[in-house]
GROMACS .gro file of C-alpha atoms in nm:
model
  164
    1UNK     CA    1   0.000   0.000   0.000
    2UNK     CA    2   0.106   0.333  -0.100
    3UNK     CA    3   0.057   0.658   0.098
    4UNK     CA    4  -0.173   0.821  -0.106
    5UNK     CA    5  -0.347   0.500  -0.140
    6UNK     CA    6  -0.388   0.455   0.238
    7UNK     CA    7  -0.548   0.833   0.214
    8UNK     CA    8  -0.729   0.814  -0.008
    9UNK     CA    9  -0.939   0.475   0.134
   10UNK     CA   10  -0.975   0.686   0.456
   11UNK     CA   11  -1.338   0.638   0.622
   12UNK     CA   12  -1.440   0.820   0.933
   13UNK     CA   13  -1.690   0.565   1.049
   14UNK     CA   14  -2.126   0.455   1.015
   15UNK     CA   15  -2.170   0.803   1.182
   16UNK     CA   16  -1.947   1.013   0.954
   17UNK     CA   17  -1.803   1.152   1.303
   18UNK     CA   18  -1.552   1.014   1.519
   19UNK     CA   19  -1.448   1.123   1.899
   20UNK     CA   20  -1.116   1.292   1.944
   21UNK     CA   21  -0.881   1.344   2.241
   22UNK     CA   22  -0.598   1.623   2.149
   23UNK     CA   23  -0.307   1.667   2.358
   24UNK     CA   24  -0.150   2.012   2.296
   25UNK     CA   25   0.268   2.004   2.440
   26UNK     CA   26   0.421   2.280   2.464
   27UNK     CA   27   0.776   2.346   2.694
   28UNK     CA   28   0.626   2.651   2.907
   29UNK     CA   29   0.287   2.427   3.005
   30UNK     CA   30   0.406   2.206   3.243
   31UNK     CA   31   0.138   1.948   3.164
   32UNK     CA   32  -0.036   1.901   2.857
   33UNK     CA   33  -0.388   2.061   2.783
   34UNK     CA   34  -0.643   1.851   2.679
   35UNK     CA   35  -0.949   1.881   2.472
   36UNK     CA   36  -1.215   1.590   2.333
   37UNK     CA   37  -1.521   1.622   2.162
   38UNK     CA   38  -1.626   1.500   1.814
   39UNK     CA   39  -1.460   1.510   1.469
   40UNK     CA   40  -1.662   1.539   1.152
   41UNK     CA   41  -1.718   1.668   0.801
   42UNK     CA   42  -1.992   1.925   0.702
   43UNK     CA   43  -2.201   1.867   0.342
   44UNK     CA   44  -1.925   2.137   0.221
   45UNK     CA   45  -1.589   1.941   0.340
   46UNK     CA   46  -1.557   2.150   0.614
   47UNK     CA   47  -1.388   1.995   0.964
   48UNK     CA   48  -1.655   2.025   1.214
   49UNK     CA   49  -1.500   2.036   1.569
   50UNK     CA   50  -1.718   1.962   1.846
   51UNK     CA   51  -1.535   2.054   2.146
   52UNK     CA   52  -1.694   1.926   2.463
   53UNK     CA   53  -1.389   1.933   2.684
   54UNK     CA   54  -1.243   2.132   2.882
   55UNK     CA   55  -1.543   2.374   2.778
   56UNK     CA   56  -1.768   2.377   2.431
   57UNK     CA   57  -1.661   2.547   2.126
   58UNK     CA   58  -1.797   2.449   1.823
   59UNK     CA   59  -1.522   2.541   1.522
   60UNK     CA   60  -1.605   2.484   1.140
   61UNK     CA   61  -1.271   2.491   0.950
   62UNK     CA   62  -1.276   2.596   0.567
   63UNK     CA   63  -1.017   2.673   0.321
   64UNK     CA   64  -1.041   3.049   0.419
   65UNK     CA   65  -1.227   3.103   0.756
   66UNK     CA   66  -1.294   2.940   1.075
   67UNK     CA   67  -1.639   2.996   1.272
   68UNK     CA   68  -1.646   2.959   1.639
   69UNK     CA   69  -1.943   2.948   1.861
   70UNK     CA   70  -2.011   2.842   2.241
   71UNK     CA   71  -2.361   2.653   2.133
   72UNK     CA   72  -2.529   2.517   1.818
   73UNK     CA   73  -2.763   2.794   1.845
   74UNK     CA   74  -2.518   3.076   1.975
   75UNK     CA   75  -2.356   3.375   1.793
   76UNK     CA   76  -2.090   3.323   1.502
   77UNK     CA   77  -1.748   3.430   1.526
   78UNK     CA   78  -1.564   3.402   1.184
   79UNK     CA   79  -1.230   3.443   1.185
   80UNK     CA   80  -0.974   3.395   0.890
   81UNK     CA   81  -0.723   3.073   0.900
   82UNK     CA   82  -0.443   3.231   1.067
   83UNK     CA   83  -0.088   3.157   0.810
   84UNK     CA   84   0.111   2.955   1.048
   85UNK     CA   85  -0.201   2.724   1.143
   86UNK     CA   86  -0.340   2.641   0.757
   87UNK     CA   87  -0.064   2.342   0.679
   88UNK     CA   88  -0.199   2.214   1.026
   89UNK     CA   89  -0.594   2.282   0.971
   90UNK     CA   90  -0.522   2.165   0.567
   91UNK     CA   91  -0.388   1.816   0.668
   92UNK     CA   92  -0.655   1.751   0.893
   93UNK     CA   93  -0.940   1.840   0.691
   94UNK     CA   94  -0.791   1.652   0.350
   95UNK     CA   95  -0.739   1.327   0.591
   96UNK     CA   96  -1.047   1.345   0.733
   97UNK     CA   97  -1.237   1.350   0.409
   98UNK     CA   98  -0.975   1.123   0.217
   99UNK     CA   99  -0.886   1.377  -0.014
  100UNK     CA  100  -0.517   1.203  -0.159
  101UNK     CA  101  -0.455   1.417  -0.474
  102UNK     CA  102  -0.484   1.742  -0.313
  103UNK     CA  103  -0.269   1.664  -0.008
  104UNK     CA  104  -0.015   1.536  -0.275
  105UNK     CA  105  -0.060   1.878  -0.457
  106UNK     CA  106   0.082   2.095  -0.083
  107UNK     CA  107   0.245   1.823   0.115
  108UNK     CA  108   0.520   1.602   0.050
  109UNK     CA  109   0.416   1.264   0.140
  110UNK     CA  110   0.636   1.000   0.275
  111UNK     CA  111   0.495   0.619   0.406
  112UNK     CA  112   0.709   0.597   0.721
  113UNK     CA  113   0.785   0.173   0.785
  114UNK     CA  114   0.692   0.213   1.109
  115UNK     CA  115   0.503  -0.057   1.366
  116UNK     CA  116   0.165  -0.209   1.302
  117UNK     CA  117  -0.083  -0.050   1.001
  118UNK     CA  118   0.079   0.247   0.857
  119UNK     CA  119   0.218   0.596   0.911
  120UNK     CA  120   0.266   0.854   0.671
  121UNK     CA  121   0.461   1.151   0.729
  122UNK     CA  122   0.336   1.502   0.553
  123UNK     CA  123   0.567   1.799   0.519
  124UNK     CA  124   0.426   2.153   0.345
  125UNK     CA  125   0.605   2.190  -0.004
  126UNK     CA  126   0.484   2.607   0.036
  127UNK     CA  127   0.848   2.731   0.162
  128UNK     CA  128   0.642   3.028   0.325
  129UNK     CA  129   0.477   2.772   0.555
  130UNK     CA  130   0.598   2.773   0.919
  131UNK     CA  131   0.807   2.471   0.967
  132UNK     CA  132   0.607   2.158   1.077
  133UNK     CA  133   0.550   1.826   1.004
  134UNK     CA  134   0.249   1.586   1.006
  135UNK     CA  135   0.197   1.253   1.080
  136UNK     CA  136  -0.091   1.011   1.025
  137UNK     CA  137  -0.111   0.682   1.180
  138UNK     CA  138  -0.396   0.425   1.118
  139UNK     CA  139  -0.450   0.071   1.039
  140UNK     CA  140  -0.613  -0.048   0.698
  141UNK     CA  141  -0.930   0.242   0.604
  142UNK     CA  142  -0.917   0.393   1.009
  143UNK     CA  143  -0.736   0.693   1.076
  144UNK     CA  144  -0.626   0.651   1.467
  145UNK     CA  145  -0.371   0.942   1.529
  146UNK     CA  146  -0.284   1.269   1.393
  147UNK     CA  147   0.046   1.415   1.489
  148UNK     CA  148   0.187   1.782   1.445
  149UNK     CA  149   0.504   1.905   1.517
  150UNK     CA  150   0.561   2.244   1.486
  151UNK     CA  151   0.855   2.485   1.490
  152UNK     CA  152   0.956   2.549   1.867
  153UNK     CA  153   0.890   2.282   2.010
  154UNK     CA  154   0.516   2.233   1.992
  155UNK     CA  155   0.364   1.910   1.928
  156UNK     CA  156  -0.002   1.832   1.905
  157UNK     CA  157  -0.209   1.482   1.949
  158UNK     CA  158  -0.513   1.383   1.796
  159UNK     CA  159  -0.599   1.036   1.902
  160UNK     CA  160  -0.918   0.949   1.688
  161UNK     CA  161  -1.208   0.640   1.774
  162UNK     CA  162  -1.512   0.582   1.553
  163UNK     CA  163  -1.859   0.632   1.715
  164UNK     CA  164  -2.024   0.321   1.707
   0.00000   0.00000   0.00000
């Protein structure tokens, strides 16, 4: 199996959604912060983040602009995709909706040969993109684990489980 293959065969799960646990490590935090909810896809191939913990924030992420609200029902705060986040918000939303040819179009992809199922390792080929790289880890169509380094010592965890 390829990389882009492995992408590209990506399914999320019967519900569309998984749940999500993200660890966020950073040298001046002396633990890591923690946030879970639920990880989707909109009609539009937007990421739909449902964060429940540690308080709720719904986020929609598109190419351009990210919405953020408290509730389902509460205002809309729409805010453009910060520079130094979009490789980071990109990779998650192509994985998450299997899209293979445009994640080979802005990331160099590399199938790591690394433990059980398969890990693939995505760099940004933009040179104006803040240094980071990306890592996907699953096991045949599941994606389990989402992994971002980033420049200064930042790493971030998302450790994905379908909804039954």
């Amino acid at each position: 199996m390829d990389a882009l293959s492995a992408i590209a065969g990506l399914e999320i799960g019967p519900t569309g959604k998984v749940d999500y646990r993200e660890e966020v490590h950073h040298a001046a935090l002396p633990r890591p912060e923690i946030a879970g909810g639920v990880l989707g896809v909109t009609a539009d191939g937007h990421l739909l983040k449902d964060q429940r913990l540690p308080r709720r924030e719904i986020s929609e992420v598109g190419e351009v602009f990210i919405s953020v609200r408290q509730t389902p029902e509460g205002p809309v705060n729409l805010l453009p995709v910060p520079a130094e986040f979009r490789p980071m918000l990109d990779a998650m939303r192509l994985a998450v909706t299997g899209d293979a040819k445009t994640i080979a179009d802005e990331f160099t992809v590399d199938l790591l040969p690394e433990g059980p199922g398969w890990h693939i390792r995505l760099v940004p080929k933009d040179p104006a993109a803040p240094e980071m790289q990306i890592g996907l880890i699953g096991c045949g169509t599941a994606l389990r684990v989402i992994e971002i380094a980033q420049a200064g010592g930042v790493r971030r965890v998302l450790t994905l489980e379908r909804q039954p």
